mmCIF file of C-alpha atoms in Angstrom:
data_model
loop_
_atom_site.group_PDB
_atom_site.id
_atom_site.type_symbol
_atom_site.label_atom_id
_atom_site.label_comp_id
_atom_site.label_asym_id
_atom_site.label_seq_id
_atom_site.Cartn_x
_atom_site.Cartn_y
_atom_site.Cartn_z
ATOM 1 C CA MET O 1 -1.767 -47.837 -38.790
ATOM 2 C CA SER O 2 -5.865 -48.836 -38.270
ATOM 3 C CA ARG O 3 -8.265 -46.906 -39.078
ATOM 4 C CA TRP O 4 -9.790 -46.515 -35.465
ATOM 5 C CA ARG O 5 -6.263 -45.015 -34.347
ATOM 6 C CA ARG O 6 -6.484 -42.851 -36.439
ATOM 7 C CA TRP O 7 -10.162 -41.605 -36.308
ATOM 8 C CA ARG O 8 -8.554 -41.847 -32.340
ATOM 9 C CA GLY O 9 -5.995 -39.572 -33.038
ATOM 10 C CA ILE O 10 -7.679 -36.805 -34.805
ATOM 11 C CA VAL O 11 -10.509 -36.571 -32.199
ATOM 12 C CA TYR O 12 -7.876 -36.555 -29.259
ATOM 13 C CA GLY O 13 -5.816 -33.929 -31.512
ATOM 14 C CA GLY O 14 -9.439 -31.972 -32.132
ATOM 15 C CA MET O 15 -10.352 -31.748 -28.600
ATOM 16 C CA LEU O 16 -7.069 -31.006 -27.892
ATOM 17 C CA ALA O 17 -7.396 -27.855 -30.462
ATOM 18 C CA LEU O 18 -10.427 -26.621 -28.681
ATOM 19 C CA GLY O 19 -8.964 -27.013 -25.289
ATOM 20 C CA ILE O 20 -6.174 -24.795 -26.073
ATOM 21 C CA ALA O 21 -8.280 -22.308 -28.001
ATOM 22 C CA GLY O 22 -10.942 -21.939 -24.957
ATOM 23 C CA LEU O 23 -7.943 -21.503 -22.770
ATOM 24 C CA PRO O 24 -7.982 -17.632 -23.001
ATOM 25 C CA ALA O 25 -10.967 -17.258 -22.742
ATOM 26 C CA GLY O 26 -11.172 -18.989 -19.084
ATOM 27 C CA CYS O 27 -8.912 -16.968 -17.851
ATOM 28 C CA ALA O 28 -10.527 -13.467 -19.188
ATOM 29 C CA GLN O 29 -13.881 -14.577 -16.613
ATOM 30 C CA GLU O 30 -14.319 -12.858 -13.882
ATOM 31 C CA GLY O 31 -14.541 -15.012 -10.551
ATOM 32 C CA ALA O 32 -13.463 -15.210 -6.971
ATOM 33 C CA GLN O 33 -10.238 -12.389 -6.668
ATOM 34 C CA PRO O 34 -8.208 -12.520 -4.156
ATOM 35 C CA THR O 35 -8.704 -9.097 -2.223
ATOM 36 C CA ARG O 36 -5.082 -8.954 -0.767
ATOM 37 C CA THR O 37 -1.803 -10.898 -2.340
ATOM 38 C CA LEU O 38 0.807 -11.513 0.537
ATOM 39 C CA THR O 39 4.223 -10.114 -1.269
ATOM 40 C CA ALA O 40 7.153 -9.901 0.095
ATOM 41 C CA ALA O 41 6.930 -6.983 1.540
ATOM 42 C CA ASP O 42 4.113 -8.269 3.825
ATOM 43 C CA THR O 43 6.342 -10.958 5.528
ATOM 44 C CA ALA O 44 8.433 -9.778 8.258
ATOM 45 C CA ASP O 45 12.392 -10.120 7.454
ATOM 46 C CA GLN O 46 13.082 -11.693 11.089
ATOM 47 C CA ILE O 47 10.334 -12.668 14.079
ATOM 48 C CA LEU O 48 11.970 -12.470 17.584
ATOM 49 C CA GLN O 49 9.825 -13.895 20.475
ATOM 50 C CA LYS O 50 11.242 -11.740 23.854
ATOM 51 C CA MET O 51 12.514 -9.287 22.379
ATOM 52 C CA VAL O 52 14.381 -6.735 24.380
ATOM 53 C CA HIS O 53 15.456 -3.025 22.655
ATOM 54 C CA LEU O 54 17.958 -0.639 24.471
ATOM 55 C CA VAL O 55 18.243 2.610 23.339
ATOM 56 C CA THR O 56 21.314 4.490 25.328
ATOM 57 C CA THR O 57 22.473 8.006 24.432
ATOM 58 C CA ASP O 58 26.413 9.076 25.363
ATOM 59 C CA GLY O 59 26.431 5.393 27.611
ATOM 60 C CA VAL O 60 23.158 6.351 29.239
ATOM 61 C CA LEU O 61 20.286 3.882 29.099
ATOM 62 C CA ARG O 62 16.676 6.335 27.877
ATOM 63 C CA THR O 63 14.546 3.984 26.985
ATOM 64 C CA ARG O 64 14.046 0.083 27.207
ATOM 65 C CA VAL O 65 11.767 -2.038 24.648
ATOM 66 C CA LEU O 66 10.537 -5.298 25.857
ATOM 67 C CA ALA O 67 7.944 -7.758 23.683
ATOM 68 C CA ASP O 68 6.621 -10.644 23.653
ATOM 69 C CA THR O 69 6.664 -10.695 20.124
ATOM 70 C CA ALA O 70 8.346 -8.803 17.306
ATOM 71 C CA TYR O 71 7.917 -8.708 13.262
ATOM 72 C CA LEU O 72 10.998 -6.696 11.798
ATOM 73 C CA TYR O 73 10.787 -5.512 8.708
ATOM 74 C CA ASP O 74 14.183 -3.811 7.155
ATOM 75 C CA VAL O 75 13.539 -1.879 4.055
ATOM 76 C CA SER O 76 10.511 0.254 6.310
ATOM 77 C CA GLN O 77 12.674 -0.100 9.042
ATOM 78 C CA LEU O 78 9.400 -0.725 11.442
ATOM 79 C CA VAL O 79 9.296 -2.838 13.953
ATOM 80 C CA ARG O 80 5.763 -4.520 14.933
ATOM 81 C CA LEU O 81 5.568 -5.381 18.223
ATOM 82 C CA LYS O 82 2.108 -7.329 20.187
ATOM 83 C CA VAL O 83 1.824 -7.341 24.138
ATOM 84 C CA VAL O 84 4.337 -4.660 24.776
ATOM 85 C CA LYS O 85 6.904 -2.904 27.793
ATOM 86 C CA VAL O 86 8.160 0.438 27.032
ATOM 87 C CA THR O 87 10.589 2.574 30.210
ATOM 88 C CA PHE O 88 11.791 5.622 29.629
ATOM 89 C CA TYR O 89 14.926 7.094 31.118
ATOM 90 C CA ASP O 90 16.189 10.506 32.538
ATOM 91 C CA GLU O 91 19.821 11.743 31.281
ATOM 92 C CA ASN O 92 21.262 10.452 34.369
ATOM 93 C CA GLY O 93 19.320 7.099 33.858
ATOM 94 C CA ARG O 94 16.667 6.976 36.687
ATOM 95 C CA GLU O 95 13.279 5.732 35.636
ATOM 96 C CA THR O 96 10.518 8.382 34.442
ATOM 97 C CA SER O 97 7.874 6.476 33.086
ATOM 98 C CA THR O 98 6.414 2.967 31.675
ATOM 99 C CA VAL O 99 4.200 2.057 29.196
ATOM 100 C CA VAL O 100 2.188 -1.441 28.761
ATOM 101 C CA ALA O 101 0.301 -2.035 25.758
ATOM 102 C CA ASP O 102 -1.309 -4.503 23.469
ATOM 103 C CA SER O 103 0.580 -3.892 20.132
ATOM 104 C CA GLY O 104 2.697 -1.577 19.086
ATOM 105 C CA LEU O 105 4.610 -0.132 16.261
ATOM 106 C CA TYR O 106 8.589 0.836 16.830
ATOM 107 C CA HIS O 107 10.070 3.375 14.197
ATOM 108 C CA MET O 108 13.864 2.054 13.934
ATOM 109 C CA ASN O 109 15.162 5.417 11.957
ATOM 110 C CA ASP O 110 13.976 7.888 15.005
ATOM 111 C CA GLY O 111 13.217 5.613 18.099
ATOM 112 C CA SER O 112 9.191 7.058 18.087
ATOM 113 C CA MET O 113 6.765 4.552 18.772
ATOM 114 C CA ASP O 114 3.059 3.842 18.583
ATOM 115 C CA ALA O 115 1.039 1.817 21.202
ATOM 116 C CA TRP O 116 -2.647 0.847 21.010
ATOM 117 C CA GLY O 117 -5.268 -1.553 22.851
ATOM 118 C CA HIS O 118 -5.158 -1.197 26.395
ATOM 119 C CA VAL O 119 -2.549 1.513 26.671
ATOM 120 C CA PHE O 120 -1.298 2.241 30.275
ATOM 121 C CA ALA O 121 1.290 4.186 31.631
ATOM 122 C CA THR O 122 3.032 4.804 35.149
ATOM 123 C CA THR O 123 5.604 7.138 36.356
ATOM 124 C CA PRO O 124 7.590 6.657 39.968
ATOM 125 C CA ASP O 125 5.593 8.741 41.514
ATOM 126 C CA GLY O 126 2.420 7.108 41.151
ATOM 127 C CA ARG O 127 0.904 9.172 38.366
ATOM 128 C CA ARG O 128 -1.108 6.580 35.916
ATOM 129 C CA LEU O 129 -2.932 7.494 32.420
ATOM 130 C CA ARG O 130 -5.023 4.896 30.546
ATOM 131 C CA SER O 131 -5.772 5.309 26.606
ATOM 132 C CA SER O 132 -6.419 2.816 23.268
ATOM 133 C CA GLU O 133 -3.143 4.679 21.707
ATOM 134 C CA LEU O 134 -0.320 6.414 22.501
ATOM 135 C CA ARG O 135 2.072 8.000 20.183
ATOM 136 C CA TYR O 136 5.716 9.144 21.181
ATOM 137 C CA ASP O 137 7.995 11.357 19.177
ATOM 138 C CA VAL O 138 11.369 11.410 19.845
ATOM 139 C CA ALA O 139 11.950 14.168 18.292
ATOM 140 C CA ALA O 140 9.524 16.322 20.071
ATOM 141 C CA ASN O 141 10.052 14.069 22.861
ATOM 142 C CA GLN O 142 6.624 14.619 23.761
ATOM 143 C CA ILE O 143 3.836 11.587 23.903
ATOM 144 C CA SER O 144 0.359 12.552 22.629
ATOM 145 C CA SER O 145 -2.602 10.552 22.159
ATOM 146 C CA SER O 146 -5.909 11.749 19.772
ATOM 147 C CA ARG O 147 -8.375 9.135 21.866
ATOM 148 C CA GLU O 148 -10.315 10.114 25.080
ATOM 149 C CA PHE O 149 -7.665 8.998 27.686
ATOM 150 C CA THR O 150 -7.724 9.047 31.608
ATOM 151 C CA TYR O 151 -4.983 10.858 33.986
ATOM 152 C CA ASP O 152 -4.645 10.119 37.912
ATOM 153 C CA ARG O 153 -2.146 12.010 40.346
ATOM 154 C CA GLY O 154 -2.739 11.739 43.677
ATOM 155 C CA ASP O 155 -6.658 13.091 44.186
ATOM 156 C CA GLN O 156 -6.520 14.780 40.984
ATOM 157 C CA HIS O 157 -8.252 13.425 38.128
ATOM 158 C CA LEU O 158 -8.647 14.511 34.404
ATOM 159 C CA GLU O 159 -10.266 13.192 31.784
ATOM 160 C CA GLY O 160 -9.871 14.339 28.140
ATOM 161 C CA ASN O 161 -10.458 13.363 24.001
ATOM 162 C CA GLY O 162 -6.842 13.817 23.243
ATOM 163 C CA PHE O 163 -3.275 15.547 25.225
ATOM 164 C CA THR O 164 -0.092 15.955 24.549
ATOM 165 C CA SER O 165 2.881 15.511 26.933
ATOM 166 C CA ASP O 166 6.387 15.082 27.901
ATOM 167 C CA PRO O 167 7.439 11.848 28.764
ATOM 168 C CA ASP O 168 7.248 12.055 32.325
ATOM 169 C CA PHE O 169 4.089 13.224 32.373
ATOM 170 C CA ARG O 170 4.779 16.757 33.970
ATOM 171 C CA ASN O 171 3.251 19.189 31.598
ATOM 172 C CA VAL O 172 -0.232 17.955 29.378
ATOM 173 C CA SER O 173 -2.269 19.605 27.278
ATOM 174 C CA THR O 174 -5.524 18.728 27.245
ATOM 175 C CA GLU O 175 -8.381 18.260 24.364
ATOM 176 C CA GLN O 176 -11.657 19.010 25.908
ATOM 177 C CA PRO O 177 -10.671 18.417 29.551
ATOM 178 C CA ARG O 178 -13.244 16.904 32.264
ATOM 179 C CA GLY O 179 -12.741 16.537 36.323
ATOM 180 C CA GLY O 180 -10.217 18.609 38.384
ATOM 181 C CA PRO O 181 -9.005 17.987 42.114
ATOM 182 C CA GLY O 182 -11.544 16.586 44.114
ATOM 183 C CA GLY O 183 -13.844 16.964 41.399
ATOM 184 C CA GLU O 184 -16.219 14.589 40.093
ATOM 185 C CA ALA O 185 -14.944 11.702 36.648
ATOM 186 C CA GLY O 186 -16.752 13.202 33.376
ATOM 187 C CA LYS O 187 -17.442 16.749 34.502
ATOM 188 C CA PRO O 188 -15.882 19.917 33.864
ATOM 189 C CA ASP O 189 -14.280 21.573 36.426
ATOM 190 C CA LYS O 190 -12.990 25.308 36.008
ATOM 191 C CA GLY O 191 -9.494 26.072 37.615
ATOM 192 C CA PHE O 192 -7.491 22.750 37.416
ATOM 193 C CA LEU O 193 -4.002 23.131 38.097
ATOM 194 C CA LEU O 194 -2.717 20.548 35.287
ATOM 195 C CA PRO O 195 0.095 18.861 36.059
ATOM 196 C CA GLY O 196 3.598 20.451 36.110
ATOM 197 C CA GLN O 197 1.928 23.374 36.695
#
């Protein structure tokens, strides 16, 4: 072997040794760290387009959930919904109310649901509810919101900062109510008869 090749081997070997020795020091440097790491729990197990989900009790339709897109997470039993429409039915299968929203979260284990973003609920007899969020609790058989809302029924107008009600909006309990029969929106009105009373 020539003298030049020996020196070149020693130089390259030394550079390699220095590089390997400096590797742990280079890895320990604080640099830009990702704010979030994508793991398997963050990704949907299934993605459905134009989802339809029917809930029945003793063969009678009780709830119909429609969504433009649904992201199903098997482990947590959650379904994240985009562009949602939920229709509720009574024990005889007659429609009692319909809720539409920009987004929602459906809990597969108990049938509860949260909706948010331009939530609009209606009943077949013309009652209307608007809010930025709505929660449906199956166990309690009630809907609620902790956000501002408006509710209209005929000439009655009600606003408030939160409410609790049955799914067909017959018995409504309101936090900080404003409005009333023929009353001005945004102003308190004593003597307002809540729907269902």
